[in-house]
mmCIF file of C-alpha atoms in Angstrom:
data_model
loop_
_atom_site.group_PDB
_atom_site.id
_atom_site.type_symbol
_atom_site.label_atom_id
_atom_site.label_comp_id
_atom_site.label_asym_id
_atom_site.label_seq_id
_atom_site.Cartn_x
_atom_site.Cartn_y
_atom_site.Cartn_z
ATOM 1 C CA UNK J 1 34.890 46.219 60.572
ATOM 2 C CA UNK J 2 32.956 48.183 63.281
ATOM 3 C CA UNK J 3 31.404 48.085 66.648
ATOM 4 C CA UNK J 4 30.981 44.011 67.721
ATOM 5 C CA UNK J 5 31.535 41.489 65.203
ATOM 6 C CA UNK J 6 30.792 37.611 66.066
ATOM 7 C CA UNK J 7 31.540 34.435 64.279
ATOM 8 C CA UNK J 8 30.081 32.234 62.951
ATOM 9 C CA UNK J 9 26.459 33.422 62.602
ATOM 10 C CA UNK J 10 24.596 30.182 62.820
ATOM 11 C CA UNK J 11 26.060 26.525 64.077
ATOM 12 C CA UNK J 12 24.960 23.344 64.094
ATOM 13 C CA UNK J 13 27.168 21.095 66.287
ATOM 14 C CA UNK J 14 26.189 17.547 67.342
ATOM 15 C CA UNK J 15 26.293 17.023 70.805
ATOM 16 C CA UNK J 16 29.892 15.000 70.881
ATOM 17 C CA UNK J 17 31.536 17.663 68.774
ATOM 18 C CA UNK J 18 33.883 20.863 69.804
ATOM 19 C CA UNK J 19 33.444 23.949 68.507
ATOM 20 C CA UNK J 20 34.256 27.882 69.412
ATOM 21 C CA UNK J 21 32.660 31.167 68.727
ATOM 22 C CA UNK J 22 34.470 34.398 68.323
ATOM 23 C CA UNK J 23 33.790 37.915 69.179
ATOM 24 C CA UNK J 24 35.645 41.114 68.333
ATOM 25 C CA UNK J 25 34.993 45.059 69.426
ATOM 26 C CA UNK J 26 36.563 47.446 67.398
ATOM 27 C CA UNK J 27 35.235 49.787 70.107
ATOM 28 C CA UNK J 28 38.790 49.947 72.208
ATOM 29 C CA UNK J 29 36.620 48.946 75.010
ATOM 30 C CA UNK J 30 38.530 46.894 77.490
ATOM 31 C CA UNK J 31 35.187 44.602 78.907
ATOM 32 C CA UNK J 32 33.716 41.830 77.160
ATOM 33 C CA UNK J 33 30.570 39.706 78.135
ATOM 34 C CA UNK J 34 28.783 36.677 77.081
ATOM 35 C CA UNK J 35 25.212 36.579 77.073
ATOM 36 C CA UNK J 36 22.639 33.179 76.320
ATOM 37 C CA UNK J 37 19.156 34.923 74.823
ATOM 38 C CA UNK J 38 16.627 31.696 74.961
ATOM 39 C CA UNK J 39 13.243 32.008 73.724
ATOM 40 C CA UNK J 40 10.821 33.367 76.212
ATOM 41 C CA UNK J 41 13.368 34.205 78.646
ATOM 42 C CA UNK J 42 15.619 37.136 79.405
ATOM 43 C CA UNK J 43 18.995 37.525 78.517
ATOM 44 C CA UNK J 44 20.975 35.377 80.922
ATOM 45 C CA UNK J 45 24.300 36.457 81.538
ATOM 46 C CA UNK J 46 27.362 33.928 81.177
ATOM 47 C CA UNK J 47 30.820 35.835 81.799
ATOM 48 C CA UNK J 48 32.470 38.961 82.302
ATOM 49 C CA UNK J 49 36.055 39.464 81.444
ATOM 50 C CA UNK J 50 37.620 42.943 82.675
ATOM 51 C CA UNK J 51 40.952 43.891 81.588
ATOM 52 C CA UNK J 52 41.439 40.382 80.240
ATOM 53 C CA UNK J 53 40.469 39.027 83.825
ATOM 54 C CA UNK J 54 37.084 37.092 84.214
ATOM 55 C CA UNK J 55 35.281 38.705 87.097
ATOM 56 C CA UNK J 56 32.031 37.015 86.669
ATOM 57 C CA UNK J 57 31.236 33.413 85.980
ATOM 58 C CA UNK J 58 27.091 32.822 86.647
ATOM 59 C CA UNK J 59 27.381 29.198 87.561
ATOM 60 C CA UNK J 60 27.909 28.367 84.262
ATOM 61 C CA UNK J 61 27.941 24.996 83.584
ATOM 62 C CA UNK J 62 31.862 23.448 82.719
ATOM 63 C CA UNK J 63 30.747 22.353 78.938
ATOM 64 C CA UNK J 64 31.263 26.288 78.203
ATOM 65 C CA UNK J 65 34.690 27.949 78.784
ATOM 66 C CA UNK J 66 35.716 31.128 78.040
ATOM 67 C CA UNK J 67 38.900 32.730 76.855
ATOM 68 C CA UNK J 68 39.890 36.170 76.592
ATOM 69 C CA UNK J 69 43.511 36.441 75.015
ATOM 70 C CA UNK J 70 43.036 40.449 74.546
ATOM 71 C CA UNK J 71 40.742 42.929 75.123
ATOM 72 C CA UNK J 72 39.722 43.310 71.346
ATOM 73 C CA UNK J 73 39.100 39.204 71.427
ATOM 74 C CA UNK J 74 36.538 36.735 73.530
ATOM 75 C CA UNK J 75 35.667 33.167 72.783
ATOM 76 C CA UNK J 76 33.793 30.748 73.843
ATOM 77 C CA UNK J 77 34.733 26.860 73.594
ATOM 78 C CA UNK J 78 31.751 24.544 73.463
ATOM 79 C CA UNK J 79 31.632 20.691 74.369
ATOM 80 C CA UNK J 80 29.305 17.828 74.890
ATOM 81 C CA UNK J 81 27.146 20.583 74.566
ATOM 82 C CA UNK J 82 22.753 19.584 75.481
ATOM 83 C CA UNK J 83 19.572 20.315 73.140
ATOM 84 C CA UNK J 84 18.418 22.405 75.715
ATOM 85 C CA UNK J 85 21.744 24.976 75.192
ATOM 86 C CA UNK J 86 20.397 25.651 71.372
ATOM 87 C CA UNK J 87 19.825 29.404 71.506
ATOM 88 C CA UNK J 88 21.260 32.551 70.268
ATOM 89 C CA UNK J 89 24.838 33.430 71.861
ATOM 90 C CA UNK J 90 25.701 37.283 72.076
ATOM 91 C CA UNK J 91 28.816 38.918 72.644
ATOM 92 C CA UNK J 92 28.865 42.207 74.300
ATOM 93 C CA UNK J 93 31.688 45.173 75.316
ATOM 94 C CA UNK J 94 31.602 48.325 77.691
ATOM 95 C CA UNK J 95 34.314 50.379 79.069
ATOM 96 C CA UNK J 96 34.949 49.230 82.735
ATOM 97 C CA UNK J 97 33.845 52.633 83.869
ATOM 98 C CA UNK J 98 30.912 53.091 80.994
ATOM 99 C CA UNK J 99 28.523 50.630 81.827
ATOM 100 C CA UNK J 100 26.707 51.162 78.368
ATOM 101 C CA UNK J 101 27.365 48.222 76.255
ATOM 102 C CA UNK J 102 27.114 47.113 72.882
ATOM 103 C CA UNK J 103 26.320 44.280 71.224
ATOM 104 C CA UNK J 104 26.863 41.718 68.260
ATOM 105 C CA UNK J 105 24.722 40.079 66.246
ATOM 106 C CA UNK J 106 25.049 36.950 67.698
ATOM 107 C CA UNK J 107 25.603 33.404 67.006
ATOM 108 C CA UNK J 108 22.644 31.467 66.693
ATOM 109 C CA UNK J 109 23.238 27.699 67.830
ATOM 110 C CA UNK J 110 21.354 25.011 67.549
ATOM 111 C CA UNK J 111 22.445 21.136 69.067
ATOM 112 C CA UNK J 112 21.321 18.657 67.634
ATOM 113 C CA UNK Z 1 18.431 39.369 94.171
ATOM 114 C CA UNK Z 2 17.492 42.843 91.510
ATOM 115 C CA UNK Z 3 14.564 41.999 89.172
ATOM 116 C CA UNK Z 4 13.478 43.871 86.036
ATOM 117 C CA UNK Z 5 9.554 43.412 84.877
ATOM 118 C CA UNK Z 6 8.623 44.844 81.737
ATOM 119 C CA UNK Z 7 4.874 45.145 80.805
ATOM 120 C CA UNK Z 8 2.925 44.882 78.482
ATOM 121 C CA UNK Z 9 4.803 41.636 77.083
ATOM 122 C CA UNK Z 10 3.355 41.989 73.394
ATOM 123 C CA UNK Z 11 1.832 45.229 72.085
ATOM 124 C CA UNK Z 12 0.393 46.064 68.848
ATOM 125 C CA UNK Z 13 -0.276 49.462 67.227
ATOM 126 C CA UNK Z 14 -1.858 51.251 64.150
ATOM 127 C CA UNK Z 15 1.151 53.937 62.837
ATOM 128 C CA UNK Z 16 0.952 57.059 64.275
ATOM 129 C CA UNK Z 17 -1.174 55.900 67.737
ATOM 130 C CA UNK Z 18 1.495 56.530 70.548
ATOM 131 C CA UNK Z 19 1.909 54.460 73.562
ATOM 132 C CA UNK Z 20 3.973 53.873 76.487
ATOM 133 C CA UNK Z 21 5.800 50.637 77.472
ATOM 134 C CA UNK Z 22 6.459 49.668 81.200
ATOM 135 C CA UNK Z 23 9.741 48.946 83.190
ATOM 136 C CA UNK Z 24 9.301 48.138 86.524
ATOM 137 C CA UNK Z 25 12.562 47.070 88.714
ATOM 138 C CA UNK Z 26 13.702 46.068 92.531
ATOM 139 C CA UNK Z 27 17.139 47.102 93.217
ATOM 140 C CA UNK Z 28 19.083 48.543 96.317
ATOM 141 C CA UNK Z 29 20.471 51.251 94.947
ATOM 142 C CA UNK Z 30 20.313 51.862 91.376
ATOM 143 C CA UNK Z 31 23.436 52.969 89.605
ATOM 144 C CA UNK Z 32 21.912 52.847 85.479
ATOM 145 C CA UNK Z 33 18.860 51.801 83.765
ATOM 146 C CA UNK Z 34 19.110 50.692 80.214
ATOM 147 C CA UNK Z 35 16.764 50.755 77.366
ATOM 148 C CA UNK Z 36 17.938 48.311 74.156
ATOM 149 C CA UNK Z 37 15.798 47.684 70.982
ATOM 150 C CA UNK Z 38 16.475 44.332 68.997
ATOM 151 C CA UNK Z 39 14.898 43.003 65.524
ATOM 152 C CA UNK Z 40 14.705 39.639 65.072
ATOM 153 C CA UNK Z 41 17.782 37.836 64.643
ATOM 154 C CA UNK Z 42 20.552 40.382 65.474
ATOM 155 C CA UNK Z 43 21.881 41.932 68.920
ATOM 156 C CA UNK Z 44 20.295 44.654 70.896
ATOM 157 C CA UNK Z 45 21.391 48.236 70.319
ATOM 158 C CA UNK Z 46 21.892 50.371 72.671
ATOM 159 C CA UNK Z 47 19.079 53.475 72.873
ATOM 160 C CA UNK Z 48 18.953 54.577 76.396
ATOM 161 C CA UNK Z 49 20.783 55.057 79.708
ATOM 162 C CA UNK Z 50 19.161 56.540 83.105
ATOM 163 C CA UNK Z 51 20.798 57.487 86.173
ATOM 164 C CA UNK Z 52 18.525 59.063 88.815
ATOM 165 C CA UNK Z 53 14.487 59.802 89.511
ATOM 166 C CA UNK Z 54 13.121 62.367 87.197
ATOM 167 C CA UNK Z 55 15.992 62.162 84.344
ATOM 168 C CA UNK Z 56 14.215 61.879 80.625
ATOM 169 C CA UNK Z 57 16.448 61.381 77.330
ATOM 170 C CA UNK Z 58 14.670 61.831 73.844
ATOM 171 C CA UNK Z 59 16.029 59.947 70.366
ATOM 172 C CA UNK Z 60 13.586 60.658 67.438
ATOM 173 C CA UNK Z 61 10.250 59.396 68.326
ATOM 174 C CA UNK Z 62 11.200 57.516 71.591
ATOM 175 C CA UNK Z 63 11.261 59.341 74.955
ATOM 176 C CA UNK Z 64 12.282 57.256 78.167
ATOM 177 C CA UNK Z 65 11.538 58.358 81.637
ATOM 178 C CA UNK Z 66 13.119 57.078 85.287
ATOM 179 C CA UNK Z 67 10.797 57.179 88.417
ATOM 180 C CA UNK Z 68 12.511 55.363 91.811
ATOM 181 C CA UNK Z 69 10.605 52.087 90.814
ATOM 182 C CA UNK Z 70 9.895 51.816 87.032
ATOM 183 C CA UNK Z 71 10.866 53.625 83.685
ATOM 184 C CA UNK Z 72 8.578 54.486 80.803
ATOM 185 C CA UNK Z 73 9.488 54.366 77.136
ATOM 186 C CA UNK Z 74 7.187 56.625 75.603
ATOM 187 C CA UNK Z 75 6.522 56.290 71.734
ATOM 188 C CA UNK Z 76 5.092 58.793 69.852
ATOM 189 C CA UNK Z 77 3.120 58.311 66.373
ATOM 190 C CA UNK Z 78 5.700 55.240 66.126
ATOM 191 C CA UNK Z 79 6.264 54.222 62.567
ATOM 192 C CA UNK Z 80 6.274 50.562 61.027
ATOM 193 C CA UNK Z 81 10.153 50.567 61.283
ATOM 194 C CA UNK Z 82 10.029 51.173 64.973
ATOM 195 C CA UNK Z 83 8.398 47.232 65.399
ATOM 196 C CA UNK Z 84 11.246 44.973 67.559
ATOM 197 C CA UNK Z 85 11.485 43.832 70.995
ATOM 198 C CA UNK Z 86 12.404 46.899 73.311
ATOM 199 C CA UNK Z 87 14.826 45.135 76.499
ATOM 200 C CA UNK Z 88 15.055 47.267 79.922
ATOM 201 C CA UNK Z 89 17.823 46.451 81.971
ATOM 202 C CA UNK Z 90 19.154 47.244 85.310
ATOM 203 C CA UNK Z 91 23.199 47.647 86.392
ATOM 204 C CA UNK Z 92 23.753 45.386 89.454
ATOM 205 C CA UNK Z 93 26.872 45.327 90.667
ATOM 206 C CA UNK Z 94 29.998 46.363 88.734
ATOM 207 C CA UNK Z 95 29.638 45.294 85.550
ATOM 208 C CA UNK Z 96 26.397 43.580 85.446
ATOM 209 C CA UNK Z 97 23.257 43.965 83.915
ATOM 210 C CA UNK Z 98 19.844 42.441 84.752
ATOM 211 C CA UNK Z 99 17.400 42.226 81.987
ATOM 212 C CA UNK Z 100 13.785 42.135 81.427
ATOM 213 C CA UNK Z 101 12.006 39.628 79.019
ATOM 214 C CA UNK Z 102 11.103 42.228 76.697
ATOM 215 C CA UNK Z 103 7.916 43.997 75.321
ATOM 216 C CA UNK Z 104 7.845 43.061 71.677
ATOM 217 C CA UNK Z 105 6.208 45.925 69.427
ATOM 218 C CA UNK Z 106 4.631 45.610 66.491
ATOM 219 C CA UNK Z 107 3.275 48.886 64.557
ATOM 220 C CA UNK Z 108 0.766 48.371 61.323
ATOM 221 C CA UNK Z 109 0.669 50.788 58.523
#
């Protein structure tokens, strides 16, 4: 595997369920983000997790948590998640001091 | 609060007619300017990054350009491959980015 893998690729979860998505850099970068892309909107940042430390949470609302075990790993727990948070979920990584990052291909989620 | 405007928000070309696409930005003191391309369905990749007035950077047919208030990407006699959304972005703080909407780009053969 290279660059920023993310799992799974599509999810349907009801809205009383609890699921996760994954993320992985094979980069040996060591900052990871979260990012919601809706349609017709710009990418909204979530969180950002330096050196396993989360140094950015954008009022996020408490249905999403984050958890970043390593820097090679991010997830992101979902619960009594809304309709209106069906959109694609993409996982990102930079070096702390190379503010260049890269992407995966996302998780596209849909609530139902 | 730094905001990124990108213009045109759709644009659509016959192959081989170049054009340029618009990033215009507020921010107190920039520190990066990013240009990513996405295709439908998958993440953006990484094409560009900007630090100060005047820089340009070149990759095959795309050339982007940084004034003090907006960026260009120029494309030149784009190809039907180079259709996707092209994303600007701005660093704002530390570790943050601030992203346009987008300009999506379609090219006809």
């Amino acid at each position: 595997e290279t660059g920023v893998t993310q799992t799974p690729r599509h999810l349907v979860m009801g809205m009383t369920n609890k699921k996760s998505l994954k993320c992985e850099q094979h980069l040996g970068h060591n900052a990871m983000y979260w990012y919601k892309q809706s349609a017709k909107k710009p990418l909204e940042l979530m969180f950002v997790y330096s050196l396993e430390e989360r140094v950015e949470n954008n009022s996020v609302p408490s249905r999403f948590s984050p958890e970043c075990p390593n820097s090679s790993h991010l997830f992101l727990h979902l619960h009594t998640l809304q309709p209106e948070d069906s959109a694609l979920y993409l996982c990102a990584s930079s070096q702390t001091r190379n503010y260049e990052q890269y992407f995966g291909p996302g998780t596209r989620l849909t609530v139902t | 609060e730094d905001q990124v405007t990108q213009s045109p928000e759709a644009l659509r070309l016959q192959e081989g007619e170049s054009s340029s696409l618009n990033c215009s930005y507020t921010v107190s003191g920039l520190r990066g300017l990013f240009w990513y391309r996405q295709d439908p369905g998958k993440g953006p990749e990484f094409l560009f990054t900007l630090y100060s007035a005047g820089e340009e950077k070149e990759k095959e047919r795309l050339k982007a350009t940084l004034t003090k208030k907006e960026s260009f990407l120029h494309i030149t006699a784009p190809k039907p491959e180079d259709s996707a959304t092209y994303l600007c972005a701005v660093q704002e703080g530390a570790q943050k980015l601030v992203f346009g909407q987008g300009t999506r780009l379609t090219i006809n053969p």
